[in-house]
C-alpha positions as MATLAB code, in Angstrom:
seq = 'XXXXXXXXXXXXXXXXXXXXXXXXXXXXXXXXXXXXXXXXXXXXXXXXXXXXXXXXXXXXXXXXXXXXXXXXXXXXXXXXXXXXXXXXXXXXXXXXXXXXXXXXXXXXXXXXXXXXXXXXXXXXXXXXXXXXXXXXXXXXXXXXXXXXXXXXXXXXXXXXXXXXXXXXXXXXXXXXXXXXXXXXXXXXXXXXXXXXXXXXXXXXXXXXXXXXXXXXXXXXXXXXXXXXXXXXXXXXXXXXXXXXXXXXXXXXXXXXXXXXXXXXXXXXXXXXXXXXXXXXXXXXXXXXXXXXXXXXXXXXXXXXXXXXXXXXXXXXXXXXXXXXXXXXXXXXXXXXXXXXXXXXXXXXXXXXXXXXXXXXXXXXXXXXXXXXXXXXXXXXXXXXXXXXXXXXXXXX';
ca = [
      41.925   85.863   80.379;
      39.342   87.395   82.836;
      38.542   86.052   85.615;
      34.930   87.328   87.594;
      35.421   87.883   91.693;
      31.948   88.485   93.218;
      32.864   89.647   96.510;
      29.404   89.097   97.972;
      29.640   85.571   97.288;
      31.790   83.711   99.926;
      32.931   80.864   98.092;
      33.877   82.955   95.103;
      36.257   85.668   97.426;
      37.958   82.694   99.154;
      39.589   81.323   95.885;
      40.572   84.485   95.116;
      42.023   84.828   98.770;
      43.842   81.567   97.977;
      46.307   83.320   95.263;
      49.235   84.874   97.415;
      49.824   87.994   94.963;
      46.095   88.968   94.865;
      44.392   88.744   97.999;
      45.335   92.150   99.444;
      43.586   93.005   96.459;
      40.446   90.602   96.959;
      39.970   91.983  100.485;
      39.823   95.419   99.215;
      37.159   94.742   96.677;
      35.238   92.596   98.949;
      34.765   95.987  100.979;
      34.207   98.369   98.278;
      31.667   96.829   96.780;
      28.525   94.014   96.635;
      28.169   94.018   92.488;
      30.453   91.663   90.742;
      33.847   92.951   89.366;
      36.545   91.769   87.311;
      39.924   90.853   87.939;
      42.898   89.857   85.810;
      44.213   86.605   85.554;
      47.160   85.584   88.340;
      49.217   85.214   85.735;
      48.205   89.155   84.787;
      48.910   90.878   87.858;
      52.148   92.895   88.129;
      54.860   91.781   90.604;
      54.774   94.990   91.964;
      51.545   93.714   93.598;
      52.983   93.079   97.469;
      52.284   89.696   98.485;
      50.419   90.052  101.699;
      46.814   90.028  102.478;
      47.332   93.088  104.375;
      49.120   95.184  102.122;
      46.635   97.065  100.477;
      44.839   97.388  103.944;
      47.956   97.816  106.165;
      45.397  100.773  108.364;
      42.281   97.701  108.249;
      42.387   94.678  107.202;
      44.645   93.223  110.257;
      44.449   95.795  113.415;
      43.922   93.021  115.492;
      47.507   93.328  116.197;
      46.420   97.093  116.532;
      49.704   98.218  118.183;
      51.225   95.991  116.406;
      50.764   97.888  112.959;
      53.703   99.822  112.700;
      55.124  102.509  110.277;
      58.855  103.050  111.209;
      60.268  106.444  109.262;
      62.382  107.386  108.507;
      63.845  103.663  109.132;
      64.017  101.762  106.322;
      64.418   98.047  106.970;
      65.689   95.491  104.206;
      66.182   91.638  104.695;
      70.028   90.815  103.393;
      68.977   87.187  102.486;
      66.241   87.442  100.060;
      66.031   89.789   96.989;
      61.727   90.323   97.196;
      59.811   92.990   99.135;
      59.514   91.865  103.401;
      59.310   94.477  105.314;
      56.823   97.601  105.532;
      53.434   95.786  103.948;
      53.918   92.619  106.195;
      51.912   91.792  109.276;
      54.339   93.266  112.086;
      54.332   93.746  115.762;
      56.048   95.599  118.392;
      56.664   96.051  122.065;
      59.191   97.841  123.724;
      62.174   98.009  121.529;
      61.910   94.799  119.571;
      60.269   94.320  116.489;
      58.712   91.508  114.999;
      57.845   91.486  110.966;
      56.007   88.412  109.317;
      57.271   87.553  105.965;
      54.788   84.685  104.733;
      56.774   84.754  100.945;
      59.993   83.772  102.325;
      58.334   81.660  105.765;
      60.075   83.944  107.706;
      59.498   85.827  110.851;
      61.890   89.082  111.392;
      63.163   90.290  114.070;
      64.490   93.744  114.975;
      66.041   95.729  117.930;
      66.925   99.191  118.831;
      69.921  100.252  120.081;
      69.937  103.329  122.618;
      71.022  106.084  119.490;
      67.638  104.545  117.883;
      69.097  102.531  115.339;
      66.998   99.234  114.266;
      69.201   96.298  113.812;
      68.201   92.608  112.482;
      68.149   90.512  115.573;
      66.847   87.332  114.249;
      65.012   85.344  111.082;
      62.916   82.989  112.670;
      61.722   80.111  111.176;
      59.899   76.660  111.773;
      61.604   73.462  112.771;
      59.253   71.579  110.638;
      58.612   73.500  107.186;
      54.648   72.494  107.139;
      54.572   72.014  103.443;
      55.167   74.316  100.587;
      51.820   76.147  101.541;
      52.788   76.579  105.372;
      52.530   80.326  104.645;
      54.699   80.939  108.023;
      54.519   84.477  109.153;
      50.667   85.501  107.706;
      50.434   86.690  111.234;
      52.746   87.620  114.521;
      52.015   88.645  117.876;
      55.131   89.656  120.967;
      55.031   90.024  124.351;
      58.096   90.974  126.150;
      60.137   87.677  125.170;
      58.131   85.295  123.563;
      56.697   85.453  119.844;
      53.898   83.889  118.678;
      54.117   83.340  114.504;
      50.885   81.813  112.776;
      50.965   79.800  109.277;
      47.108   79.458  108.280;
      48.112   76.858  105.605;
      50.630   74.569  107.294;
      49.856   70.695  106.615;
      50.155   69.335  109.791;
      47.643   66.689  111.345;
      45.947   66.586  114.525;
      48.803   63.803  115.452;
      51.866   66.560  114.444;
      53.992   67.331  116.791;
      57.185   69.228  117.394;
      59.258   66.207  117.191;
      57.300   64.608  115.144;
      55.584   66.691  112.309;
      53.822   65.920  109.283;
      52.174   66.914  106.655;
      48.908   65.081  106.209;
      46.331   67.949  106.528;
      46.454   70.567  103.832;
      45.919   74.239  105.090;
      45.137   72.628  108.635;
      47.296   75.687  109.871;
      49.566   75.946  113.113;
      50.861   78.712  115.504;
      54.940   78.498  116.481;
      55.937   79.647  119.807;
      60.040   81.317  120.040;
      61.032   82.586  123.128;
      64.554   84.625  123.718;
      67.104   83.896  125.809;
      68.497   86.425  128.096;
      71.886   86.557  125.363;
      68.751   87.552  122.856;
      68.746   83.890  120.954;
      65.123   82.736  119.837;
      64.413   79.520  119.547;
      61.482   77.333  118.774;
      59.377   76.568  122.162;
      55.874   75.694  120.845;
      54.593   74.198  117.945;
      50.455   75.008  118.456;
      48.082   73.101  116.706;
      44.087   72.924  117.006;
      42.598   70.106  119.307;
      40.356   69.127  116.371;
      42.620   70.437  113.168;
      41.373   69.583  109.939;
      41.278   70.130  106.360;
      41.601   73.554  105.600;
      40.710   75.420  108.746;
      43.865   77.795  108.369;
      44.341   77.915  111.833;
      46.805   80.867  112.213;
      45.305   83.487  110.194;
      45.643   85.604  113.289;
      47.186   85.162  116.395;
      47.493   87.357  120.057;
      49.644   86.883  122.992;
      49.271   89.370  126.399;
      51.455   87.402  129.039;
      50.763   83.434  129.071;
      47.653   83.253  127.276;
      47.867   82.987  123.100;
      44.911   82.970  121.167;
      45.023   81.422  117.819;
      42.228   82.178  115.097;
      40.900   79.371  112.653;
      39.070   81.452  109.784;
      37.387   78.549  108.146;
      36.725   75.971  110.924;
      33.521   74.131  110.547;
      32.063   73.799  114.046;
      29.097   74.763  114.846;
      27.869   77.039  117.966;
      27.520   73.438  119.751;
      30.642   72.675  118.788;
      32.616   71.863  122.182;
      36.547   71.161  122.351;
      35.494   67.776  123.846;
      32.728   67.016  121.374;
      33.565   68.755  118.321;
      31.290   69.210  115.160;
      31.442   70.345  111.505;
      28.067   71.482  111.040;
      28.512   74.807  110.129;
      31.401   75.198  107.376;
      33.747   78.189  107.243;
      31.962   79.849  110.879;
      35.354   79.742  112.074;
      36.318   79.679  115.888;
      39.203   80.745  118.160;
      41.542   78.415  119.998;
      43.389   80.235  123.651;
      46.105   78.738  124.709;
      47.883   78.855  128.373;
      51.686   78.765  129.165;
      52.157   76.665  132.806;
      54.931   77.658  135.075;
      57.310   75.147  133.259;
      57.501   76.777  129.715;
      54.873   74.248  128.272;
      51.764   75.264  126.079;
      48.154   73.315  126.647;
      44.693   74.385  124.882;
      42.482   75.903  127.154;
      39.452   76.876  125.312;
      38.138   76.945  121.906;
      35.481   79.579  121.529;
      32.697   79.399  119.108;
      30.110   82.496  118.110;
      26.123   82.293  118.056;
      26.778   82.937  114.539;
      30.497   82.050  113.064;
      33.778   84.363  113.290;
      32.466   85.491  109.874;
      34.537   83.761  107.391;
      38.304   85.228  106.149;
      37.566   88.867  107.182;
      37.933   88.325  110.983;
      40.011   90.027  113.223;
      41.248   89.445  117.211;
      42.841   91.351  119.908;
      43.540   89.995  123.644;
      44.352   92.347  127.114;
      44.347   90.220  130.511;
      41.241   88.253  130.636;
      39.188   90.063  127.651;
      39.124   88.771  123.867;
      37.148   90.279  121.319;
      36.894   89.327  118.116;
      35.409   91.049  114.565;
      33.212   89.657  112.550;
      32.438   91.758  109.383;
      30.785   89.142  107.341;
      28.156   88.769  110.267;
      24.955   90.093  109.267;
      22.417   91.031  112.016;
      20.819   94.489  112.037;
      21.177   97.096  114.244;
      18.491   95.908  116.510;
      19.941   92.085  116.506;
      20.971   91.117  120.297;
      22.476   88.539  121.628;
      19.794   86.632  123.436;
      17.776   87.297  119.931;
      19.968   87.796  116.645;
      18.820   88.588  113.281;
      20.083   88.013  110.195;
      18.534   91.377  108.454;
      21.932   93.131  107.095;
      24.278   91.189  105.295;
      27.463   91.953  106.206;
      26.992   94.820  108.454;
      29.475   93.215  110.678;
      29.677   92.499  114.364;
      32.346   92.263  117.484;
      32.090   89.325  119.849;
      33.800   89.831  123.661;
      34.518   86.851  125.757;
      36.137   87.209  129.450;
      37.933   85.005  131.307;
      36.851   84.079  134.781;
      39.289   83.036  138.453;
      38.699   79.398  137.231;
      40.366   80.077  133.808;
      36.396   79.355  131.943;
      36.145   82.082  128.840;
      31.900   82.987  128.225;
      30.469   85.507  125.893;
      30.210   88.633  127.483;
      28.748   90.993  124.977;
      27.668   90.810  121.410;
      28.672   94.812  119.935;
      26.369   96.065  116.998;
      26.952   99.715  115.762;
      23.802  102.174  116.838;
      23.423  102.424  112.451;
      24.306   98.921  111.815;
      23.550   98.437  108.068;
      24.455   96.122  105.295;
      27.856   95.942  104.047;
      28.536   98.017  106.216;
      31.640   95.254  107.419;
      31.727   96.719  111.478;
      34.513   94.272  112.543;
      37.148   94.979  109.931;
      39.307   96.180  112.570;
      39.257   95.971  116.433;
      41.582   97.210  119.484;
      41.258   96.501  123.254;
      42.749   98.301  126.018;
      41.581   98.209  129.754;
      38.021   99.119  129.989;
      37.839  100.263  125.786;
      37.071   98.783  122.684;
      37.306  100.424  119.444;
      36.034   98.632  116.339;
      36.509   99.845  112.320;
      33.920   99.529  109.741;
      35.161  100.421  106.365;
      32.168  100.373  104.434;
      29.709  102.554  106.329;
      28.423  105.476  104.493;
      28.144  108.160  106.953;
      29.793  111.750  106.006;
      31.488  114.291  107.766;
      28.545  115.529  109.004;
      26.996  112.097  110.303;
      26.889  111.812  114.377;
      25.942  109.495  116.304;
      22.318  111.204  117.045;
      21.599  111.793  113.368;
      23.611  109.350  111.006;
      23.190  109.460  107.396;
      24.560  107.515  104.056;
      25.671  110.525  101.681;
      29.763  108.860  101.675;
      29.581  105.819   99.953;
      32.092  103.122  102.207;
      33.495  106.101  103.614;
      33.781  104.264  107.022;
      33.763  104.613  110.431;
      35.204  103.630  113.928;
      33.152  102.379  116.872;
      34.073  103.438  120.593;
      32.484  100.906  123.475;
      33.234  101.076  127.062;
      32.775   98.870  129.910;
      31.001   99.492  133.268;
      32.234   98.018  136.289;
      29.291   95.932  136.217;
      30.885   94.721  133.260;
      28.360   95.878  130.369;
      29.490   97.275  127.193;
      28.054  100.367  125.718;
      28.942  102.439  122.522;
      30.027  105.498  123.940;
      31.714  107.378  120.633;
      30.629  107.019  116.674;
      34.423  108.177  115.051;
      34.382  110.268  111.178;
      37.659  111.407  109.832;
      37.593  114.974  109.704;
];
């Protein structure tokens, strides 16, 4: 049996996205192409299909995490306790000498340090103290910073009420985020158990997560607030926008929401991505859809899916605000700017795998003679704080 994906229509990607085996698959599809395609029955697809989103995109889909995406020859790490594939095509992170591998088909997080001849040995198999229902999908994303770990589970069950001590399981694919810190004998244990000030019904909070010292932020790909949606006075008026949640660690250990950040236009549905440094988020949206001359005191919606990157900035009284709204100087449709992003000081670099420039398109003179050959984005900040694109990226 045959089942039809039409990746340019939401609703039709995101129950394909909800089959574990296939949605590496979906996502790659989604970018490839706007006409409708074909895909076999779940039942149909080989085993030898890896189970995470991000396998088929390890380079794209997830760079949020950007040094977090690791390949680790000629190191080849196996899990002793399960017999099905964890390691290379899972969301991973790294920092220092510790390594940190999500492994949503098991709920497991991994982790892994090196000794001083280089060696990587298994340090750790972290896992939840509440299970969050046989859909928690523990470990679809991970994020480190020195000793802490910060796990996310997009389809945990757990209610607004749920609590460390007290968990349940009342909200399908609400999602939560799961703190572990190490002790200074290198135990992890369970410190956090992060869930959204207004968690509902599939929101799959925890499809990404970041952590740079005490501040986490926590991605919900399909909440339903709208851009007047407040943390105090939420909304659903917009379903699927999605938002992000930032959390802040106080000088006692303990985790509190800070802000929950909403975009002019959505997050831009399951293809988002995130990445945090000090006091700067920014955030892809590759399902956004202004044009290249959309701004952010006037947006369009003129290119579907050519894709956007959202910055936010944190000020001395802890209060995040939009900073900058990036659009690529040949911002087309399906082009999907956003797929990717990395921060680091004063530099953002954002991916967009379907753009169709070749080897010969610059930034002065573009063109579209490479089908979804893609592209990177460099943007820099002045010290007045504005961001510019200063570099249009082809592979050679």
């Amino acid at each position: 049996m045959l089942q039809p994906i039409d990746p340019s229509n939401r609703t039709s990607l995101r129950a394909c996205f909800r089959s574990r085996i296939v949605r590496a698959l979906c996502a790659v599809l989604a970018a490839a192409t706007v006409t409708p395609l074909v895909l076999p029955a779940l039942a149909a697809v080989p085993q030898s299909i890896p189970s995470s989103r991000t396998a088929l995109t390890a380079d794209v889909s997830r760079p949020d995490r950007a040094a977090s995406r690791v390949f680790l020859p000629p190191t080849y790490l196996k899990n002793s306790s399960i017999d099905y594939p964890t390691a290379s095509s899972k969301p991973a992170a790294i920092e220092g000498d510790t390594l940190v591998i999500g492994s949503r088909w098991d709920a497991a997080a991994y982790v892994y340090t090196r000794t001083v001849d280089g060696a990587w040995t298994r340090q750790a198999r972290l896992q939840p103290l509440n299970s969050g229902g046989i859909n928690g999908d523990f470990g679809v994303s991970v994020a480190i910073d020195g000793d802490t770990i910060v796990v996310g589970a997009d389809m945990e069950a757990g209610s607004i009420t749920s609590t460390m001590d007290s968990p349940n399981t009342l909200t399908d694919y609400a999602g939560a985020a799961y703190v572990f810190t190490r002790s200074v004998d290198g135990v992890w244990t369970q410190a956090a158990y992060l869930k959204a000030s207004n968690a509902e019904y599939d929101d799959e909070f925890g499809y990404g997560v970041a952590i740079d010292g005490d501040t986490i932020v926590v991605e919900a790909t399909y909440e339903d607030g709208s851009y007047t949606s407040t943390m105090d006075s939420p909304n659903n008026f917009a379903a699927d926008t999605g938002a992000a949640y930032v959390f802040t660690r106080s000088v006692t250990g303990g985790w509190r929401q800070a802000a929950y950040l909403k975009t002019p236009v959505g997050l831009g549905g399951s293809n988002n991505t995130l990445a945090l440094e000090d006091n700067t988020i920014v955030f892809g949206a590759s399902w956004e859809s202004g044009s290249h001359t959309s701004t952010m005191d006037s947006p369009n919606n003129a290119a579907t899916n050519a894709g956007a990157a959202y910055v936010y900035t944190r000020d001395v009284a802890g209060t995040w605000t939009q900073a900058a709204y990036l659009k690529a100087s040949n911002a087309e449709a399906n082009d999907s700017f956003g797929t990717s992003v990395a921060l680091s000081g004063d530099t953002i670099v954002v991916g967009a795998w379907g753009e169709d420039g070749s080897i010969t398109s610059t930034m002065g003179s573009e063109n579209n003679a490479a089908s979804h050959a893609g592209a990177a984005y460099v943007y820099t900040r002045s010290v007045a704080g504005t961001w510019t694109q200063a570099a249009y990226l082809k592979a050679s």
